XYZ file of C-alpha atoms in Angstrom:
491
model
C -17.880 -33.535 21.596
C -15.487 -30.842 20.411
C -11.784 -30.353 19.679
C -11.512 -28.499 22.990
C -13.222 -31.184 25.095
C -11.094 -33.926 23.475
C -7.906 -31.998 24.278
C -9.100 -31.220 27.823
C -9.944 -34.873 28.581
C -6.466 -35.881 27.404
C -4.794 -33.375 29.759
C -7.069 -34.314 32.702
C -6.064 -37.951 32.278
C -2.347 -37.161 31.768
C -2.196 -34.957 34.881
C -3.951 -37.524 37.093
C -7.006 -35.374 37.799
C -10.697 -36.211 37.828
C -13.680 -33.930 37.264
C -14.265 -33.453 41.004
C -10.693 -32.364 41.749
C -10.501 -30.123 38.679
C -13.792 -28.401 39.577
C -12.473 -27.875 43.099
C -9.196 -26.314 41.923
C -11.088 -24.078 39.461
C -13.754 -23.200 42.053
C -16.490 -24.232 39.652
C -19.665 -26.260 40.015
C -18.912 -29.953 39.411
C -21.860 -30.405 37.005
C -20.671 -27.478 34.884
C -17.127 -28.865 34.777
C -18.517 -32.288 33.785
C -20.406 -30.721 30.855
C -17.270 -28.830 29.728
C -15.102 -31.966 29.835
C -17.757 -34.014 28.005
C -18.190 -31.340 25.349
C -21.869 -30.565 25.968
C -20.994 -27.073 27.214
C -18.359 -24.693 25.835
C -16.334 -22.516 28.294
C -17.929 -19.085 28.364
C -14.701 -17.105 28.150
C -10.949 -17.284 27.671
C -10.519 -16.569 31.384
C -12.261 -19.867 32.224
C -9.837 -21.747 29.946
C -6.845 -19.941 31.481
C -8.112 -20.950 34.941
C -8.414 -24.596 33.870
C -4.915 -24.549 32.342
C -3.460 -23.124 35.548
C -5.309 -25.666 37.719
C -3.944 -28.518 35.584
C -0.403 -27.069 35.887
C 0.067 -27.259 32.115
C 3.413 -26.509 30.527
C 3.579 -23.399 28.240
C 3.317 -25.646 25.159
C 0.353 -27.595 26.602
C -1.354 -24.345 27.607
C -0.938 -23.044 24.055
C -2.490 -26.248 22.685
C -5.501 -25.957 25.013
C -6.070 -22.269 24.201
C -5.852 -22.967 20.479
C -8.341 -25.842 20.835
C -10.729 -23.433 22.592
C -10.394 -20.848 19.810
C -10.953 -23.540 17.139
C -14.087 -24.800 18.910
C -15.276 -21.205 19.347
C -15.340 -20.226 15.660
C -14.732 -23.449 13.718
C -11.527 -24.944 12.361
C -11.681 -23.312 8.914
C -12.310 -19.785 10.210
C -9.712 -20.080 12.980
C -6.882 -21.182 10.702
C -7.829 -18.653 8.010
C -7.476 -15.843 10.560
C -4.295 -17.316 12.011
C -2.610 -17.572 8.589
C -3.453 -13.951 7.727
C -2.048 -12.733 11.053
C 1.117 -14.769 10.407
C 1.446 -13.282 6.906
C 1.258 -9.732 8.300
C 3.911 -10.688 10.846
C 6.146 -12.163 8.111
C 6.249 -8.805 6.322
C 8.897 -7.448 8.639
C 11.988 -5.668 7.394
C 14.668 -7.834 8.953
C 18.219 -7.647 7.660
C 19.219 -10.644 5.566
C 22.530 -11.730 4.120
C 22.380 -10.600 0.514
C 24.083 -12.039 -2.514
C 27.565 -10.705 -3.164
C 29.111 -10.809 -6.626
C 32.375 -11.668 -4.957
C 31.040 -14.994 -3.727
C 33.318 -17.859 -4.687
C 36.579 -17.350 -6.494
C 36.643 -14.034 -8.392
C 32.860 -13.911 -8.632
C 32.544 -17.427 -10.072
C 30.001 -19.952 -8.825
C 30.922 -21.922 -5.739
C 30.059 -25.056 -7.732
C 32.591 -25.205 -10.538
C 31.746 -28.686 -11.801
C 28.716 -28.998 -14.053
C 25.744 -30.918 -12.547
C 25.058 -34.346 -14.003
C 22.064 -34.813 -16.325
C 20.351 -37.121 -13.793
C 20.346 -35.946 -10.170
C 19.252 -38.141 -7.257
C 18.792 -37.190 -3.594
C 17.314 -33.987 -2.127
C 20.717 -32.640 -1.076
C 22.151 -33.090 -4.590
C 19.053 -31.503 -6.129
C 19.437 -28.480 -3.805
C 23.150 -28.158 -4.653
C 22.300 -28.169 -8.350
C 19.607 -25.520 -7.822
C 22.015 -23.289 -5.916
C 24.537 -23.556 -8.698
C 21.941 -22.653 -11.344
C 20.602 -19.659 -9.404
C 24.043 -18.375 -8.459
C 25.218 -18.432 -12.074
C 22.081 -16.649 -13.256
C 22.392 -14.016 -10.490
C 25.795 -12.973 -11.861
C 24.265 -11.900 -15.177
C 23.439 -8.279 -15.896
C 19.691 -8.941 -16.186
C 19.043 -12.265 -14.423
C 15.715 -13.997 -14.958
C 14.360 -17.263 -13.578
C 11.100 -19.002 -14.511
C 9.487 -21.420 -12.050
C 6.704 -23.954 -12.216
C 6.740 -24.979 -8.594
C 4.456 -24.872 -5.564
C 5.621 -22.286 -3.002
C 5.883 -24.762 -0.119
C 9.363 -25.660 -1.424
C 10.928 -23.341 1.146
C 14.573 -24.093 0.251
C 14.116 -22.804 -3.294
C 12.139 -19.683 -2.355
C 14.451 -18.774 0.537
C 17.452 -19.215 -1.773
C 15.896 -16.927 -4.387
C 15.085 -14.365 -1.676
C 18.733 -14.260 -0.581
C 20.080 -13.821 -4.117
C 17.365 -11.319 -5.030
C 17.476 -9.269 -1.847
C 20.000 -6.735 -3.225
C 19.477 -7.164 -6.979
C 16.503 -5.037 -8.041
C 16.804 -6.184 -11.643
C 16.546 -9.886 -10.662
C 13.302 -11.011 -12.332
C 11.457 -14.085 -11.070
C 8.368 -15.400 -12.848
C 6.539 -18.041 -10.843
C 3.645 -20.221 -12.026
C 1.627 -21.945 -9.276
C -1.555 -23.975 -8.870
C -4.200 -22.824 -6.382
C -7.209 -24.604 -4.940
C -10.550 -23.386 -6.252
C -11.958 -20.702 -3.970
C -15.456 -22.146 -4.514
C -14.464 -24.907 -2.107
C -14.149 -22.641 0.924
C -12.543 -25.215 3.191
C -9.521 -25.382 0.874
C -8.623 -21.696 1.141
C -6.284 -22.597 3.975
C -3.905 -23.929 1.311
C -4.070 -20.707 -0.728
C -3.300 -18.617 2.360
C -0.392 -20.880 3.232
C 0.975 -20.322 -0.301
C 0.893 -16.567 0.328
C 2.785 -17.054 3.605
C 5.438 -19.128 1.836
C 6.005 -16.307 -0.675
C 6.698 -13.707 2.058
C 10.548 -13.960 1.853
C 10.480 -13.046 -1.851
C 7.962 -10.265 -1.261
C 10.370 -8.766 1.269
C 13.299 -8.864 -1.163
C 14.030 -6.240 -3.837
C 13.666 -8.537 -6.840
C 10.925 -8.254 -9.451
C 8.611 -11.053 -8.400
C 5.660 -12.015 -10.620
C 3.314 -14.860 -9.659
C 0.793 -16.414 -12.050
C -1.920 -18.805 -10.919
C -4.554 -21.205 -12.180
C -7.054 -23.400 -10.342
C -6.853 -27.165 -10.043
C -6.761 -29.940 -7.466
C -3.247 -29.425 -6.114
C -2.852 -32.889 -4.607
C -3.937 -34.738 -7.739
C -2.110 -32.396 -10.111
C 1.282 -32.356 -8.392
C 1.477 -35.325 -6.067
C -0.267 -38.223 -7.836
C 2.286 -40.136 -9.923
C 3.350 -37.030 -11.874
C 7.013 -37.868 -12.350
C 8.620 -34.419 -12.796
C 5.932 -31.714 -12.290
C 8.327 -28.929 -11.217
C 10.538 -26.854 -13.521
C 13.292 -24.313 -12.798
C 14.385 -22.478 -15.933
C 17.246 -19.963 -16.309
C 18.789 -18.317 -19.374
C 21.277 -21.160 -19.836
C 19.899 -24.268 -18.065
C 16.720 -26.094 -17.061
C 15.948 -28.619 -14.361
C 12.837 -30.781 -14.064
C 12.229 -31.977 -10.506
C 9.937 -34.426 -8.720
C 7.383 -32.959 -6.300
C 9.355 -34.269 -3.285
C 12.610 -32.723 -4.629
C 14.314 -36.149 -4.542
C 14.969 -36.509 -8.287
C 15.843 -34.149 -11.116
C 16.822 -33.993 -14.781
C 19.286 -31.224 -15.690
C 20.074 -29.898 -19.172
C 21.851 -27.042 -20.961
C 20.660 -28.040 -24.422
C 19.742 -24.913 -26.420
C 16.999 -26.829 -28.193
C 15.398 -27.890 -24.882
C 15.823 -24.414 -23.372
C 14.025 -22.858 -26.329
C 11.220 -25.409 -26.070
C 10.703 -24.919 -22.329
C 10.814 -21.106 -22.591
C 8.171 -21.303 -25.314
C 6.007 -23.638 -23.189
C 6.348 -21.372 -20.144
C 5.177 -18.345 -22.142
C 2.192 -20.329 -23.422
C 1.240 -21.465 -19.930
C 1.480 -17.990 -18.378
C -0.675 -16.533 -21.175
C -3.501 -18.774 -19.938
C -3.194 -17.699 -16.284
C -3.830 -14.607 -14.143
C -1.358 -12.608 -12.065
C -1.873 -13.359 -8.361
C -0.895 -9.837 -7.340
C 0.795 -6.675 -8.519
C 3.989 -5.949 -6.647
C 5.318 -2.455 -7.258
C 8.213 -0.457 -5.839
C 8.960 3.259 -5.960
C 6.821 6.350 -5.381
C 5.711 6.925 -8.990
C 4.655 3.307 -9.512
C 2.742 3.173 -6.206
C 0.947 6.500 -6.778
C -0.076 5.411 -10.260
C -1.581 2.230 -8.844
C -3.509 4.129 -6.159
C -4.905 6.647 -8.639
C -6.411 3.766 -10.620
C -8.488 2.592 -7.641
C -9.811 5.945 -6.382
C -13.346 4.957 -7.392
C -13.263 1.784 -5.273
C -14.882 1.880 -1.860
C -12.600 1.205 1.101
C -14.127 -0.901 3.879
C -11.145 -1.309 6.242
C -7.635 0.019 6.888
C -5.020 -1.406 9.231
C -2.304 1.137 10.053
C -0.298 1.525 13.296
C -0.338 5.347 13.251
C -3.071 8.025 13.049
C -5.962 7.647 10.601
C -5.042 8.731 7.080
C -7.996 11.089 6.812
C -7.057 12.831 10.096
C -4.049 14.577 8.492
C -5.482 17.751 6.895
C -4.312 18.618 3.390
C -3.097 22.046 4.521
C -0.809 20.413 7.106
C 0.584 17.698 4.831
C 1.155 20.293 2.074
C 2.944 22.645 4.487
C 5.639 20.089 5.317
C 6.004 18.459 1.887
C 9.441 18.702 0.253
C 9.117 19.777 -3.381
C 12.796 19.596 -4.252
C 12.439 17.043 -7.045
C 10.026 15.510 -9.520
C 8.660 13.049 -6.936
C 7.826 15.914 -4.564
C 5.749 17.603 -7.271
C 4.104 14.274 -8.055
C 3.137 13.836 -4.400
C 1.658 17.368 -4.223
C -0.539 16.615 -7.230
C -1.562 13.272 -5.728
C -2.563 14.802 -2.378
C -4.697 17.423 -4.099
C -6.477 14.706 -6.091
C -7.125 12.625 -2.975
C -8.913 15.394 -1.039
C -12.323 14.643 -2.559
C -11.561 10.907 -2.586
C -11.019 10.896 1.194
C -14.428 12.462 1.781
C -16.275 10.105 -0.582
C -14.526 6.771 -0.018
C -12.949 6.892 3.434
C -14.909 9.119 5.832
C -18.134 7.135 5.998
C -20.020 4.938 8.471
C -18.980 1.255 8.441
C -15.452 2.166 7.398
C -13.208 0.311 9.861
C -9.765 1.464 10.961
C -7.313 -0.332 13.240
C -4.439 1.486 14.962
C -1.930 0.891 17.778
C -0.875 2.927 20.782
C 2.747 2.382 19.759
C 2.018 3.861 16.307
C 0.322 6.933 17.808
C 3.235 7.500 20.204
C 5.699 7.038 17.337
C 3.946 9.832 15.437
C 3.714 12.161 18.448
C 7.326 11.587 19.577
C 9.086 11.562 16.206
C 6.565 12.910 13.671
C 6.800 9.500 11.999
C 3.954 9.025 9.531
C 3.204 5.458 8.517
C 3.180 6.502 4.899
C 5.122 5.908 1.717
C 5.581 9.701 1.513
C 7.281 9.919 4.906
C 10.776 10.667 3.589
C 9.327 13.606 1.630
C 7.998 15.345 4.749
C 9.691 17.786 7.073
C 9.144 17.196 10.808
C 5.635 18.218 11.887
C 5.459 20.834 14.626
C 4.118 19.724 17.999
C 1.027 21.900 17.500
C 0.230 20.231 14.168
C 0.754 16.768 15.642
C -1.842 17.642 18.270
C -4.159 18.879 15.491
C -3.899 15.505 13.739
C -4.866 13.644 16.948
C -7.699 16.096 17.620
C -9.043 15.481 14.101
C -8.834 11.726 14.692
C -10.738 12.102 17.970
C -13.419 14.198 16.235
C -13.846 11.612 13.479
C -14.297 8.877 16.095
C -16.738 10.962 18.176
C -18.876 11.828 15.149
C -18.712 8.176 14.003
C -17.279 9.044 10.595
C -15.059 6.032 11.110
C -15.217 2.864 13.212
C -11.755 3.030 14.799
C -10.418 0.235 17.017
C -7.228 0.144 19.059
C -5.226 -3.083 18.627
C -4.308 -4.478 22.033
C -0.520 -4.561 22.645
C 1.240 -7.747 21.541
C -1.781 -9.384 19.891
C -1.137 -8.523 16.245
C 2.524 -8.110 15.314
C 3.413 -5.973 12.323
C 6.348 -3.903 11.179
C 6.635 -0.212 12.078
C 5.780 0.757 8.503
C 2.738 -1.240 7.463
C -0.466 -0.173 5.802
C -3.268 -2.515 4.658
C -6.365 -1.408 2.767
C -9.316 -3.711 2.057
C -11.800 -2.745 -0.656
C -15.433 -3.705 -1.112
C -14.704 -5.319 -4.481
C -12.435 -7.956 -2.845
C -9.109 -6.304 -3.555
C -6.521 -5.905 -0.782
C -3.512 -3.546 -0.897
C -0.562 -3.708 1.485
C 2.289 -1.210 1.714
C 5.392 -2.098 3.700
C 9.141 -1.645 3.701
C 11.302 -4.481 2.408
C 14.707 -5.589 3.695
C 16.373 -2.661 1.871
C 14.072 -0.121 3.536
C 12.209 0.551 0.281
C 8.445 0.864 0.091
C 6.676 -1.956 -1.684
C 3.020 -2.116 -2.715
C 1.415 -5.558 -2.772
C -1.982 -5.508 -4.474
C -3.841 -8.839 -4.192
C -6.613 -9.473 -6.708
C -7.316 -13.221 -6.356
C -10.859 -13.574 -5.021
C -10.425 -16.257 -2.356
C -7.541 -14.330 -0.758
C -9.476 -11.063 -1.039
C -12.466 -12.631 0.686
C -10.218 -13.962 3.464
C -8.660 -10.539 4.140
C -12.131 -8.950 4.101
C -13.374 -11.490 6.660
C -10.230 -10.995 8.748
C -10.798 -7.244 9.185
C -14.475 -7.883 9.900
C -13.562 -10.490 12.525
C -11.083 -8.132 14.222
C -13.908 -5.881 15.422
C -15.461 -8.865 17.236
C -12.228 -10.371 18.572
C -10.251 -9.964 21.774
C -7.337 -8.565 19.738
C -8.885 -5.079 19.605
C -10.629 -2.725 22.034
C -14.249 -1.686 21.636
C -15.137 1.718 20.159
C -15.610 3.428 23.534
C -12.406 2.007 25.033
C -10.461 2.933 21.881
C -11.747 6.515 22.065
C -10.867 6.762 25.764
C -7.311 5.556 25.048
C -6.904 8.142 22.266
C -8.233 10.935 24.494
C -5.813 9.910 27.270
C -2.913 10.032 24.785
C -4.069 13.420 23.500
C -4.209 14.836 27.024
C -0.797 13.343 27.889
C 0.908 14.956 24.891
C -0.846 18.284 25.404
C 0.626 18.429 28.902
C 4.049 17.198 27.759
C 4.348 19.696 24.894
C 3.092 22.515 27.111
C 5.643 21.556 29.778
C 8.456 21.656 27.199
C 7.397 25.148 26.112
C 7.415 26.397 29.703
C 10.917 24.969 30.262
C 12.196 26.735 27.114
C 10.725 30.052 28.282
C 12.283 29.646 31.735
């Protein structure tokens, strides 16, 4: 028996088929179909499952359920959902425009909720109204700061904070959460879901700091703990039940002082879940600190980082300001680092055809330094692709092409996985600013490491030979295109 066979038997019964008729429609041996339906044999490929789904005339939703059941049975429930959650997190880091907080909201910048919340609040809607009032008042301050003890699955609160913090860079949010122990591997699904729930705040411009400790989440937050959640601003505090149905609100200075003191004590006993930096200088400083760490995988839509020669990147670098000089120094320091830590066997790189075309058409580098570069010449763009091809031919890097539409990510996305369990992601937030997310928590680091390892074995990417052939075809296409443009200009 398996999850797939259980789901298949349900659909066979619902659609009024039997094993004989299904085998006939699928043009399969009846004994083989019997074994698949009974769960003693697993379908050999995704194509077999697609054929079965088509023969059963499944709806798009039913087909999706059957395909997911096949994937779960193929690798196991834990591994499947771990990979799925990581792919969803990458997809969530997309720079979509959001409605930001405006200081003109309400009457003359005042809160929309003029009346003061009652000390005792009952009902989820009333609790949410009170929270909005608290956050809106704090957002109007010159240096707003909010402290949270709250699990991230409370989407209303985190989405609300993301909206108010999306255009206020000085909005500071300190968030204390409980995570499941990574020693119990099956529970890492919860930790990955927490990371997904934080994505809206990671995409905003606010200063978001998350602190974590390990415990049994269900017993700690959901077993008769009356008011386990706390939202604390500079002038008010609210204690809330885990289901957000009840709350106690106060503006007492004595209570505020007590809760601020308790929050500081609690955070001193925890670890930061990740570092989340913005700005060129802050990001370069962080990268310089990890130059001794060995990189095992990079996911980047465009050309391989090491395929852009230093002489080319230096030629087009703008040195008009302090940041330009800082970047020049950084690139010189990374020359030896690239040779030691990146160009090596077993280093995996994942790229997309769309990213390569983006670079060749527009000279768009998937890089935090992009705005500091002049447009690369067509000849130098070809040189970059030729270097990438050489690296793949000589097996300095294990480069895989991501199949179109199977792993969605934003145009500017860069993920680096290190041997020591650390994972760094660079992406643009909703304001178009680069943000570095450096994850240090071990269970999450292990999951991202396994994800990049799994990609090489999955149907989401092409094999090494097919990836090389695709790159060579692109190289030949652009050679001909650029040469054709030159001939037209001469004529």
